[in-house]
CSV table of C-alpha atoms in Angstrom, one decimal:
chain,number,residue,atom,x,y,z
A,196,UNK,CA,8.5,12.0,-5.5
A,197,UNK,CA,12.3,12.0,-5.7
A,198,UNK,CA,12.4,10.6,-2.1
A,199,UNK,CA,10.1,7.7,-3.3
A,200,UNK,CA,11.9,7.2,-5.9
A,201,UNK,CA,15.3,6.9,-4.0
A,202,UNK,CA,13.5,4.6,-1.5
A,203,UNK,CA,12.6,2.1,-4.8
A,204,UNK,CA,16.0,1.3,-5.6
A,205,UNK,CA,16.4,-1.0,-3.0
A,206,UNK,CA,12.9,-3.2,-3.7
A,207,UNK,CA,12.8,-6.3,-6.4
A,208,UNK,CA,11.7,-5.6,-9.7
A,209,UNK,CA,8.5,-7.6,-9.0
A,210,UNK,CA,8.0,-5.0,-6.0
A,211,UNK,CA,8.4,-1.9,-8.0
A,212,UNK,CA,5.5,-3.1,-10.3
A,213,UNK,CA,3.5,-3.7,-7.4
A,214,UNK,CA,4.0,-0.2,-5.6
A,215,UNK,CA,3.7,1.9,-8.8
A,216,UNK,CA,-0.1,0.2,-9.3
A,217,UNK,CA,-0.7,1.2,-5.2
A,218,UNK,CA,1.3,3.7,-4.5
A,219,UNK,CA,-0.4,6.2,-7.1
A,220,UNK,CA,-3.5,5.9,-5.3
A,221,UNK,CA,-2.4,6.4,-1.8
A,222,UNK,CA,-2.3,9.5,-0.3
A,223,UNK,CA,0.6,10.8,2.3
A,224,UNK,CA,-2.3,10.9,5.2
A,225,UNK,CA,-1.9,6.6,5.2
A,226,UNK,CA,1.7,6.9,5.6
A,227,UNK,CA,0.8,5.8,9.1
A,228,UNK,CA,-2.3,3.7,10.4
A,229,UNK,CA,-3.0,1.0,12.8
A,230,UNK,CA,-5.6,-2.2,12.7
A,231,UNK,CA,-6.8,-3.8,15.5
A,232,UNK,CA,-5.2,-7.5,16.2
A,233,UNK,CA,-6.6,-10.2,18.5
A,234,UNK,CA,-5.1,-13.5,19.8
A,235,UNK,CA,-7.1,-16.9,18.5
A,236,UNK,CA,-7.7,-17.6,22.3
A,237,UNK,CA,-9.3,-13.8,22.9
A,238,UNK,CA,-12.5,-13.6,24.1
A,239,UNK,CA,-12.9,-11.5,20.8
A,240,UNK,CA,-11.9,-14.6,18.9
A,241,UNK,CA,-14.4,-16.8,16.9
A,242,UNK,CA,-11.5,-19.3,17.6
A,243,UNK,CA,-12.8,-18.8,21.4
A,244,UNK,CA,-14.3,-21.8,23.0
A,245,UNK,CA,-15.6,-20.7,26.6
A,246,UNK,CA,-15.9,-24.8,27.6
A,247,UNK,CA,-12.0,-24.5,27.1
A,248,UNK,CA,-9.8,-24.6,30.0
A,249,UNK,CA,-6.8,-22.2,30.5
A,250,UNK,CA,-4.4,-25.9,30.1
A,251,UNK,CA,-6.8,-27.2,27.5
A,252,UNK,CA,-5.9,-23.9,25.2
A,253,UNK,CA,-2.2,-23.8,26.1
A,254,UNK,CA,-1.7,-27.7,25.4
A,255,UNK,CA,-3.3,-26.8,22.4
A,256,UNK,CA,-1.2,-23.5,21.3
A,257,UNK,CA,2.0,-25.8,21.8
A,258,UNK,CA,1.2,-28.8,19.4
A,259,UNK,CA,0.1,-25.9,17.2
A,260,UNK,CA,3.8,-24.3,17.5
A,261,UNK,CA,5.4,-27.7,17.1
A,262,UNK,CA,3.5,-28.4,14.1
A,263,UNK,CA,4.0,-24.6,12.7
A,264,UNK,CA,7.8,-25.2,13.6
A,265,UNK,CA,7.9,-28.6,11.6
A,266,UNK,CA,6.1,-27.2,8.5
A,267,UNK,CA,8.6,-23.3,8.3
A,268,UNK,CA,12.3,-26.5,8.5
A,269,UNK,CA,10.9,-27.5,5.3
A,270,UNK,CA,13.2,-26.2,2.6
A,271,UNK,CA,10.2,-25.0,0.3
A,272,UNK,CA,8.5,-23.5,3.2
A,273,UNK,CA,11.1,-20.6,3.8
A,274,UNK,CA,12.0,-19.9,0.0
A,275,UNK,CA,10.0,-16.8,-1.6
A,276,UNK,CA,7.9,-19.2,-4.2
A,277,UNK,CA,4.2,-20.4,-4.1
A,278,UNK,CA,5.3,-22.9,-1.5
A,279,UNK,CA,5.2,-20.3,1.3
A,280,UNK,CA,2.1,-18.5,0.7
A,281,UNK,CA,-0.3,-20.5,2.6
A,282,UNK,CA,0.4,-22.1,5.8
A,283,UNK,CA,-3.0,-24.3,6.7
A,284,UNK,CA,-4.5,-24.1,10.2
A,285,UNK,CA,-1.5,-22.2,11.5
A,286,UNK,CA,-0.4,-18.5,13.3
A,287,UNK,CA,-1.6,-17.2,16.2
A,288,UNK,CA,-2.8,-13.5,15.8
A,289,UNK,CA,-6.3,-12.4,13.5
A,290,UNK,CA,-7.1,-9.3,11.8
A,291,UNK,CA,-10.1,-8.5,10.2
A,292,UNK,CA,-10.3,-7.3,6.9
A,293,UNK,CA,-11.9,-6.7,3.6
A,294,UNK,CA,-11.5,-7.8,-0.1
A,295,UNK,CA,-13.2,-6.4,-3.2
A,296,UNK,CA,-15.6,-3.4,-4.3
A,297,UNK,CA,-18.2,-3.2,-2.5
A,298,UNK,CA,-15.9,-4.6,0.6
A,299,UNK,CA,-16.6,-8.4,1.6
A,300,UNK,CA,-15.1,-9.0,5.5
A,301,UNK,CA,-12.3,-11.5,6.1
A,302,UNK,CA,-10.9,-13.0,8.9
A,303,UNK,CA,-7.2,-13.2,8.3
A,304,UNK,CA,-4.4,-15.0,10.5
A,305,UNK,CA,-1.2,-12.4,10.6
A,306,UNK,CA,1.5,-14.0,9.6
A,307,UNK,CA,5.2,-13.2,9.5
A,308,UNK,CA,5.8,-16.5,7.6
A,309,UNK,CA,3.5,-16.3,4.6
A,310,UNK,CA,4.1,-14.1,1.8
A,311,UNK,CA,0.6,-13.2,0.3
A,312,UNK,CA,-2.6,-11.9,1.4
A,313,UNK,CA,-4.5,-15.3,0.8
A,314,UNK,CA,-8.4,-16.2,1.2
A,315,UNK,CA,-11.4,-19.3,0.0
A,316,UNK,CA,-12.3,-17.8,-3.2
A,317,UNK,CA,-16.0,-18.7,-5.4
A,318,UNK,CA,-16.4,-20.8,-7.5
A,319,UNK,CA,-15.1,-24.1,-5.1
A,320,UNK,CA,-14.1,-26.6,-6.8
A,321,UNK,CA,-13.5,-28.2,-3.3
A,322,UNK,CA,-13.3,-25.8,-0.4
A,323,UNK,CA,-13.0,-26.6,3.0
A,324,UNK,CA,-15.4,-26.1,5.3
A,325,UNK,CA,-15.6,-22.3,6.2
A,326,UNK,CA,-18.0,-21.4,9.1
A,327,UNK,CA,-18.4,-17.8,7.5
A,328,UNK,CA,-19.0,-16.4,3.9
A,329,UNK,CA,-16.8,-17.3,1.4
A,330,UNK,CA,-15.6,-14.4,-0.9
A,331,UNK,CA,-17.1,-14.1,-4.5
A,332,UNK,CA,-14.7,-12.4,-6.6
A,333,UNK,CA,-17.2,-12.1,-9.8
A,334,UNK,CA,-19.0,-9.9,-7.4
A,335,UNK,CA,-15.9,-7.2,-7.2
A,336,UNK,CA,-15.6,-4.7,-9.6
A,337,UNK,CA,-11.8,-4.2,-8.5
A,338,UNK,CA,-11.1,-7.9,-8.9
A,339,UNK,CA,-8.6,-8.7,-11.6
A,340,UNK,CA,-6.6,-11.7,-12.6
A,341,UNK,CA,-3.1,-11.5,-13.4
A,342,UNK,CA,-1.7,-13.1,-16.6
A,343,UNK,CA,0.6,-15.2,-16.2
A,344,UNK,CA,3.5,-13.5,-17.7
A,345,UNK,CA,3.7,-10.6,-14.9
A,346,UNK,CA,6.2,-10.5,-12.3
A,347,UNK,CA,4.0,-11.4,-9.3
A,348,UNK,CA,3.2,-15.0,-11.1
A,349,UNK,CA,6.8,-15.8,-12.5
A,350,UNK,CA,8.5,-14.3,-9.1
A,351,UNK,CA,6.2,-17.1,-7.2
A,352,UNK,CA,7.0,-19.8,-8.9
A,353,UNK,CA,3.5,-20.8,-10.5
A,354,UNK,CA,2.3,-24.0,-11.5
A,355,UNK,CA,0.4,-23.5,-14.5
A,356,UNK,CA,0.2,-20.6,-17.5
A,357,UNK,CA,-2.9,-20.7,-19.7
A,358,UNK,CA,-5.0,-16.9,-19.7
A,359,UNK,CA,-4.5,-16.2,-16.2
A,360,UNK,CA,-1.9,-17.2,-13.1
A,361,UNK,CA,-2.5,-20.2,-11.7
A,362,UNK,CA,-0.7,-21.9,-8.4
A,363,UNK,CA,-1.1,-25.4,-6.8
A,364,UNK,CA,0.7,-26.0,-3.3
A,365,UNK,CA,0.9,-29.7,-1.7
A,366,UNK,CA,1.8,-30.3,2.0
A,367,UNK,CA,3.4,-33.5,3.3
A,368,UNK,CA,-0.2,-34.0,5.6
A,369,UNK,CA,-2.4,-34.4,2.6
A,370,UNK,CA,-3.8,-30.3,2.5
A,371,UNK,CA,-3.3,-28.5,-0.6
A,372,UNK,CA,-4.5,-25.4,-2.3
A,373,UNK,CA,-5.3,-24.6,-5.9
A,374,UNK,CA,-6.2,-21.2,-7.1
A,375,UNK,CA,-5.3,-17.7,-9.1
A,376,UNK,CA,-3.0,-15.3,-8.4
A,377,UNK,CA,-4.7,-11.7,-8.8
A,378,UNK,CA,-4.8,-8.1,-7.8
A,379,UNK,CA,-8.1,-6.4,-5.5
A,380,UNK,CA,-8.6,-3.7,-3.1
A,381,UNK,CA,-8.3,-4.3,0.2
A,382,UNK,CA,-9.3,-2.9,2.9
A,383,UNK,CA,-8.6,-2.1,6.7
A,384,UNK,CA,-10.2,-0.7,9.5
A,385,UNK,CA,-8.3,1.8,11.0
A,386,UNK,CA,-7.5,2.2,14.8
A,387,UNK,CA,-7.9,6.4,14.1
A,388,UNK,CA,-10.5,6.6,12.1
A,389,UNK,CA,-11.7,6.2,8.5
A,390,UNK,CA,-10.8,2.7,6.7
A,391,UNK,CA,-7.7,2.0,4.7
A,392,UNK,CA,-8.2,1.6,1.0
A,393,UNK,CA,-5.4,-0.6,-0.6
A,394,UNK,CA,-5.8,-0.5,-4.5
A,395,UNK,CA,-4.3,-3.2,-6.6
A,396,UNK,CA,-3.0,-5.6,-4.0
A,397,UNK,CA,-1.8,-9.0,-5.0
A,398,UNK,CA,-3.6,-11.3,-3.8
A,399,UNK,CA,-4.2,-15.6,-3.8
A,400,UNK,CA,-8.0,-16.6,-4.3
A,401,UNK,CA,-8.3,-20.5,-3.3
A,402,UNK,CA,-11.1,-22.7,-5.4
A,403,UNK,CA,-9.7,-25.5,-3.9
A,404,UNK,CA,-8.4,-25.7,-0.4
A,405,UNK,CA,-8.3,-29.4,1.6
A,406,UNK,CA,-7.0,-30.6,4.6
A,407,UNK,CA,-5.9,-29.0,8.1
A,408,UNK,CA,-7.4,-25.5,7.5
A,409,UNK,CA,-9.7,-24.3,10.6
A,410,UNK,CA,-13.6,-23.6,9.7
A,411,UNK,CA,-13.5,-21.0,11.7
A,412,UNK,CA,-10.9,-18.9,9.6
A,413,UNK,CA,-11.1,-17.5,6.2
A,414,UNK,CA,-7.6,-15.9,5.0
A,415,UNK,CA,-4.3,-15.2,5.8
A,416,UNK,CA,-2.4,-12.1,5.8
A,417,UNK,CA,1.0,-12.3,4.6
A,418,UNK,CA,3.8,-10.1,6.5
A,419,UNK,CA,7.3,-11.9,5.5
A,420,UNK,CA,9.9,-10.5,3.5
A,421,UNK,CA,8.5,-12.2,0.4
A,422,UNK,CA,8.3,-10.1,-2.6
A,423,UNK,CA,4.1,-10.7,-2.5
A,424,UNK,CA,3.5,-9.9,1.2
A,425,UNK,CA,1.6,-7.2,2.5
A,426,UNK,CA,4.5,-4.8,3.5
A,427,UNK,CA,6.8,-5.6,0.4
A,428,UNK,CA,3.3,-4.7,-1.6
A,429,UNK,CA,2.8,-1.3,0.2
A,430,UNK,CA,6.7,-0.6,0.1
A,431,UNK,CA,7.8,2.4,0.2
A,432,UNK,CA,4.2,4.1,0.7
A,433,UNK,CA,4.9,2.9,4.5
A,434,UNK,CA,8.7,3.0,4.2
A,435,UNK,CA,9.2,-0.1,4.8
A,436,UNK,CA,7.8,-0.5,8.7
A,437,UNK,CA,5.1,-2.2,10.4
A,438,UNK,CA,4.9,-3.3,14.5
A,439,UNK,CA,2.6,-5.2,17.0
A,440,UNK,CA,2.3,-5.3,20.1
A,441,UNK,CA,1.2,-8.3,21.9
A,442,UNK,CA,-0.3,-8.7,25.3
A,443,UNK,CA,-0.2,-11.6,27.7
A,444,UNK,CA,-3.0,-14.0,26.6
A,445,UNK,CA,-4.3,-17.4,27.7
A,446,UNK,CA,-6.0,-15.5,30.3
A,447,UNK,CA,-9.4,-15.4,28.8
A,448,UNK,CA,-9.1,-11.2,28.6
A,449,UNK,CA,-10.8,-9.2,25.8
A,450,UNK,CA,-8.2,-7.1,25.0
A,451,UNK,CA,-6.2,-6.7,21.8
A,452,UNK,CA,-3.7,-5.2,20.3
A,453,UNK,CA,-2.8,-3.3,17.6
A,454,UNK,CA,-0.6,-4.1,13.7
A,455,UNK,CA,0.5,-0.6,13.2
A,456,UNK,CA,2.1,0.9,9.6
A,457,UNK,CA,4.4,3.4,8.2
A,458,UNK,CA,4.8,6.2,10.7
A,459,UNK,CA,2.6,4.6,13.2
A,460,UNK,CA,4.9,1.5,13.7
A,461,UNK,CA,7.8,3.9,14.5
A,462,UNK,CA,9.3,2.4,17.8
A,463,UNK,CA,11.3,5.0,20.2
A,464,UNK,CA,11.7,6.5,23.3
A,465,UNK,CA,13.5,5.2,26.5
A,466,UNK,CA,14.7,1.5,26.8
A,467,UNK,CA,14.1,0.8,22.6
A,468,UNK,CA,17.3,-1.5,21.8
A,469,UNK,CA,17.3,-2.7,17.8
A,470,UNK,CA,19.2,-5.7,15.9
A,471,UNK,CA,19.9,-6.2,12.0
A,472,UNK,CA,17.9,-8.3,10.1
A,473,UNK,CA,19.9,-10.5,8.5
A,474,UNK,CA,19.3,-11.2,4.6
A,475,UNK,CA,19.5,-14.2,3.4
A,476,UNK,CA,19.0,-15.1,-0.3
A,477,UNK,CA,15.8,-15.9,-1.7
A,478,UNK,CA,14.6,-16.6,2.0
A,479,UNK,CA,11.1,-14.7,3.3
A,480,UNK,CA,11.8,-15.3,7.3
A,481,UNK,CA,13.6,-12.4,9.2
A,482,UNK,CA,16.2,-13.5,10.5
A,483,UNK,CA,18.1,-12.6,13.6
A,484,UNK,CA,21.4,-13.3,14.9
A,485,UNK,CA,21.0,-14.4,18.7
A,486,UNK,CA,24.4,-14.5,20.6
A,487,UNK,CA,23.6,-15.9,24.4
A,488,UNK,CA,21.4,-15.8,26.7
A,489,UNK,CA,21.9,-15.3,30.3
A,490,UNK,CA,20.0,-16.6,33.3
A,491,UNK,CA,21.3,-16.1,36.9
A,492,UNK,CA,25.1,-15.0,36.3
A,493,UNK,CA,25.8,-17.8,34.1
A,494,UNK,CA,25.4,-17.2,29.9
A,495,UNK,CA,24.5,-19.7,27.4
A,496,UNK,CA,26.0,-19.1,23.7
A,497,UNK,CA,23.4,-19.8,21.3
A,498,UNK,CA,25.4,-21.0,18.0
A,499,UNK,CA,23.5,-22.2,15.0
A,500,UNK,CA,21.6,-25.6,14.1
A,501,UNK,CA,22.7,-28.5,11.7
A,502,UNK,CA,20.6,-26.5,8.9
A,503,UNK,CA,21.4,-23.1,9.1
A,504,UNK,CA,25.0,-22.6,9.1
A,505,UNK,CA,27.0,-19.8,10.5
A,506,UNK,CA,26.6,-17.5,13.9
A,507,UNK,CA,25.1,-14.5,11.6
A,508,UNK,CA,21.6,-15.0,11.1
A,509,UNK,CA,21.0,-18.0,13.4
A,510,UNK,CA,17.4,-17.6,14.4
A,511,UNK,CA,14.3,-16.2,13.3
A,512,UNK,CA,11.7,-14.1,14.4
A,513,UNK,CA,7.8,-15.4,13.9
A,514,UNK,CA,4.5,-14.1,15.3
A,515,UNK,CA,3.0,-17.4,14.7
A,516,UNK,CA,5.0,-19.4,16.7
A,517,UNK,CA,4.3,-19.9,20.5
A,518,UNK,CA,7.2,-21.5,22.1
A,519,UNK,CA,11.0,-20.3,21.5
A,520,UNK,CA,13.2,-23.2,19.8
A,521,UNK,CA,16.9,-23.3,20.3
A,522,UNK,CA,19.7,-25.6,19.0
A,523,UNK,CA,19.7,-28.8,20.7
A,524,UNK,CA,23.5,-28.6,22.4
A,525,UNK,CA,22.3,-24.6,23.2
A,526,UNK,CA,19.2,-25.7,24.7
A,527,UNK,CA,20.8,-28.5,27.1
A,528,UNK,CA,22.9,-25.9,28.4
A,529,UNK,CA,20.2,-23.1,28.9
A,530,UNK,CA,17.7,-25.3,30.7
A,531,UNK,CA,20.3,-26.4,32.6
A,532,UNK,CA,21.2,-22.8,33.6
A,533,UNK,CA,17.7,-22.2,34.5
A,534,UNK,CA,17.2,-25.3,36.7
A,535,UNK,CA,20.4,-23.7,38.5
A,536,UNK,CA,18.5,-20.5,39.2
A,537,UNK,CA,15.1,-21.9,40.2
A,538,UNK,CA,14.6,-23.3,43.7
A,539,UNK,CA,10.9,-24.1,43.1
A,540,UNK,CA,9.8,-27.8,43.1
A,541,UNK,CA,10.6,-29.6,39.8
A,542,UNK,CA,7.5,-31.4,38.5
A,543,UNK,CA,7.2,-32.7,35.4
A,544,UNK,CA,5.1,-31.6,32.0
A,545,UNK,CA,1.7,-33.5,32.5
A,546,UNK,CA,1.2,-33.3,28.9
A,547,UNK,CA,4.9,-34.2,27.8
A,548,UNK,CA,5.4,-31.3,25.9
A,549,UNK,CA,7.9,-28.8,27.7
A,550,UNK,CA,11.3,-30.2,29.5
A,551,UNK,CA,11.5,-28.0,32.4
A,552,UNK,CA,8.8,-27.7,34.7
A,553,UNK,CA,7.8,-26.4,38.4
A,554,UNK,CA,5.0,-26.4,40.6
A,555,UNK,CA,4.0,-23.2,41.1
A,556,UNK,CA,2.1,-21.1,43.1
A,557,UNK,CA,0.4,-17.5,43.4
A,558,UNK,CA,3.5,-15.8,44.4
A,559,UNK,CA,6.4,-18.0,42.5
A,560,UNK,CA,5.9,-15.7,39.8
A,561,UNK,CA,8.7,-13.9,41.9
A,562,UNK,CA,11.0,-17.1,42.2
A,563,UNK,CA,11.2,-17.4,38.9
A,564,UNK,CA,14.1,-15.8,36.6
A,565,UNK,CA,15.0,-12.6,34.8
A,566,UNK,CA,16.4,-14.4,31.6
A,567,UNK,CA,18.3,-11.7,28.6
A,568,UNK,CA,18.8,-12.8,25.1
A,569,UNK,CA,21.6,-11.4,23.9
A,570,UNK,CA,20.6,-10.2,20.1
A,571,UNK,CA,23.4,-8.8,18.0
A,572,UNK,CA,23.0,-5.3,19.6
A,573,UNK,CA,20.3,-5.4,21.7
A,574,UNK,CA,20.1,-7.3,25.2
A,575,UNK,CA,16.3,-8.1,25.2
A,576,UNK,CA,15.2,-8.6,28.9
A,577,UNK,CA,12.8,-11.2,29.4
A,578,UNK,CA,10.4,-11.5,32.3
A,579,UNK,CA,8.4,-14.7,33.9
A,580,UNK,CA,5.4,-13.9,31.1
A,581,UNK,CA,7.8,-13.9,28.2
A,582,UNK,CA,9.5,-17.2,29.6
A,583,UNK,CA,7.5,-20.2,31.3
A,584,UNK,CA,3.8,-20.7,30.6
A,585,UNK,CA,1.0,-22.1,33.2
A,586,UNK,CA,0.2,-25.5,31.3
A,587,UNK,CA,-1.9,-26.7,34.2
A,588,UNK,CA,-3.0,-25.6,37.6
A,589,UNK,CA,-0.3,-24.7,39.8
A,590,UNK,CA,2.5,-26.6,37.1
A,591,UNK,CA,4.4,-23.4,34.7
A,592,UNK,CA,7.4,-24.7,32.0
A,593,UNK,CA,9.8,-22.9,30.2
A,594,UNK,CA,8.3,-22.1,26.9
A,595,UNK,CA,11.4,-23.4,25.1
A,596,UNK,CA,11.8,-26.6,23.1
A,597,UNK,CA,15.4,-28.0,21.5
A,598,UNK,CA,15.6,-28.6,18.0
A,599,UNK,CA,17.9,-29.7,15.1
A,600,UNK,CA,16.5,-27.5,12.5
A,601,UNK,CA,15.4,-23.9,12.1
A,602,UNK,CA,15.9,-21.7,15.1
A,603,UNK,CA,12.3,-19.6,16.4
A,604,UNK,CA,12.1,-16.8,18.5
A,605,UNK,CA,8.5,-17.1,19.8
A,606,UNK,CA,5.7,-15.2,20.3
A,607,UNK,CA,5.3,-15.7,24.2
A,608,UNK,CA,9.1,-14.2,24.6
A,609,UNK,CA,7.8,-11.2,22.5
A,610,UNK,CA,5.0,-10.4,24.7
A,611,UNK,CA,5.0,-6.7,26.1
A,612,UNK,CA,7.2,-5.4,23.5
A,613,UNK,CA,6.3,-3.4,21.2
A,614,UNK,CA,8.2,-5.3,18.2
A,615,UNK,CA,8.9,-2.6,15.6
A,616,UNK,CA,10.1,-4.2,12.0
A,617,UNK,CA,12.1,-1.5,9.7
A,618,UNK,CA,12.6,-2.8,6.3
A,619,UNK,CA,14.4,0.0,4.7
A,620,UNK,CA,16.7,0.4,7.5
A,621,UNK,CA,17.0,-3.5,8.1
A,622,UNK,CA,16.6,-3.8,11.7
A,623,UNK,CA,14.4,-4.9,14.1
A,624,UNK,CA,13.7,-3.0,17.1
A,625,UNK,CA,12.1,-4.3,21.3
A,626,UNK,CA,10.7,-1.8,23.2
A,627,UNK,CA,9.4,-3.1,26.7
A,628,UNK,CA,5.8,-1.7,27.7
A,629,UNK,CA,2.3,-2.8,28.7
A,630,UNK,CA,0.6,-3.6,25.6
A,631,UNK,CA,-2.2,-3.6,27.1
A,632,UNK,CA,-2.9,0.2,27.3
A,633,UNK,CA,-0.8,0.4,23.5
């Protein structure tokens, strides 16, 4: 208990009145646990359309990553308030979960931008359509509302204050969400074994949802920095770490991969290099502070956009974002670099999306570049599969995109690492591998 206690001094007061309702009811045995995690495009998926084709679903993944990108520059979307809970038809990676006593199943979208555990809640007032069952909190026993003069409502900003927490978000493309703030048991299915039992974790229960959310999904699981999220919940209880690892998709495979916790998410052994996370005031994104990257003896210094000022801090790291944006002037420079290294036959992008293209064949996987990112720290090298996607048959781009706003280090450069996040210790950690057989 004294160690937990030490550990608690560094979490918001909001936090510490989370942890003391969860923590009292976990037991040292889920200190470490793993769920499983599948792509949207995984044969697993119920995202999965097998009529599809492989450039149907990646033209598709990059409009979703462009729109993604253009919602997380919006000032309100990055600050730890209501206004960065729920991100509508948006992230990359599902987990399935469950919410309430006796256990109802959600399908969540894992998000590293979001900072709640969020879901379609009974009665609607006006839901959108929701292919499966939509969660009846009446029907828990562990559901509770929370008043709105706790912590968890105040800390997020809510919008109104009668008997019970209420929140009301409205996006610039017409969606919104209307709902309560409250506390339920959730509950995972362990990787090892027996499910996880999380007591007492805040959650937001939507009665009225419209606009860009996806039938086919039901929830969102929150894993930012935000006081609300997931990990800030659970705390100390999994000192302060979680990891994924994500495999190459867009190949129609049925594998997945795995959202691991506490002392499962510890990252080490041979090639691990690690980079501070970089805190920045009332902001729920973890930031990183990219210094250069480097493609065929030449390196490109990364510097910081119009919005976020200062080298320290200059990008972030999301799970829900395909594509990898860099500063305009940065960008120029590395694509530039790249075309220097390439000898393949330039084409162009037949669905105008990506600036650097090349016709490609089954062996030009090998005539493509080793690219490093220079982190603060770390030198993260990057193969072909972490670099350029196929966007058509024969035609592979460089999965990077300019922009004047707020720096993203994609999900396709993090693929076959296993991505290890340490809260307490404030770092982020790449450990090259096949995640695959993680």
């Amino acid at each position: 208990m004294l160690t937990m206690a030490a550990n608690m001094q560094s979490y918001s007061p909001l936090v510490l009145v989370l942890l003391f309702l969860c923590n009292t009811c976990l037991s040292d045995a889920l200190k470490g646990f793993s769920v499983e995690m599948m792509h949207r495009d995984s044969e697993k998926s119920p995202f999965y359309l097998p009529s599809e084709t492989h450039s149907q679903r990646v033209s598709k993944a990059i409009q979703r990553s462009i729109a993604r990108a253009n919602h997380l520059t919006k000032p309100s979307a990055s600050i730890d308030t209501v206004e960065s809970t729920v991100i509508p038809n948006s992230g990359e990676y599902l987990m399935i979960y469950s919410v309430g006593t006796p256990p109802f199943k959600v399908l969540g979208i894992v998000d590293t931008g979001s900072n709640i555990v969020w879901l379609q809640c009974k009665p609607c007032i006006d839901c959108y359509k929701q292919n499966s069952p939509i969660f009846d909190p009446r029907k828990s026993t562990t559901y509770k509302n929370l008043p709105c003069t706790s912590r968890a409502c105040q800390a997020i900003g809510a919008s109104s204050c009668s008997e019970k927490c209420e929140y009301s978000i409205n996006y610039g493309d017409g969606s919104h969400s209307i709902g309560d703030l409250s506390v339920d048991t959730i509950t995972l299915s362990s990787t090892e074994g027996s499910p996880v039992k999380l007591p007492n974790i805040a959650i937001g229960c939507g009665h009225d949802n419209t606009g860009t959310f996806d039938d086919n999904g039901s929830g969102i699981v929150g894993l930012s920095g935000g006081a609300t999220s997931l990990i800030s919940q659970l705390g100390s209880t999994i000192e302060g770490k979680f990891s994924y690892c994500l495999p190459p998709f867009f190949a129609g495979s049925k594998s997945s991969s795995k959202l691991s916790f506490g002392d499962a998410a510890v990252v080490s052994g041979k090639g691990v290099v690690s980079t501070p996370i970089i805190e920045k005031q009332n902001r729920i994104f973890y930031f990183l502070t990219l210094k250069s990257l480097s493609v065929g003896g030449k390196t490109v210094a990364v510097g910081s956009t119009s919005s976020e000022s200062g080298s320290e801090g200059n990008i972030i790291i999301d799970s829900g974002t395909t594509l990898t944006l860099l500063p305009s002037q940065a960008y120029a420079e590395f694509e530039s670099a790249v075309a220097d290294a390439v000898k393949l036959e330039r084409v162009s992008d037949p669905n105008g999306f990506l600036g650097l293209c090349y016709q490609t064949g089954s062996n030009s996987q090998q005539e493509l570049p080793v690219i490093t990112a220079h982190f603060k720290g770390a030198d993260v090298v990057l193969k072909p599969v972490n670099t350029f996607l196929e966007v058509a048959d024969g035609i592979s781009c460089l999965a990077f995109r300019a922009t004047d706003d707020l720096s993203i280090y994609g999900n396709v450069a993090q693929q076959n690492f296993l991505v290890g996040y340490d809260l307490e210790n404030k770092t982020i950690s790449f450990k090259p591998t096949d995640c695959n057989k993680e």
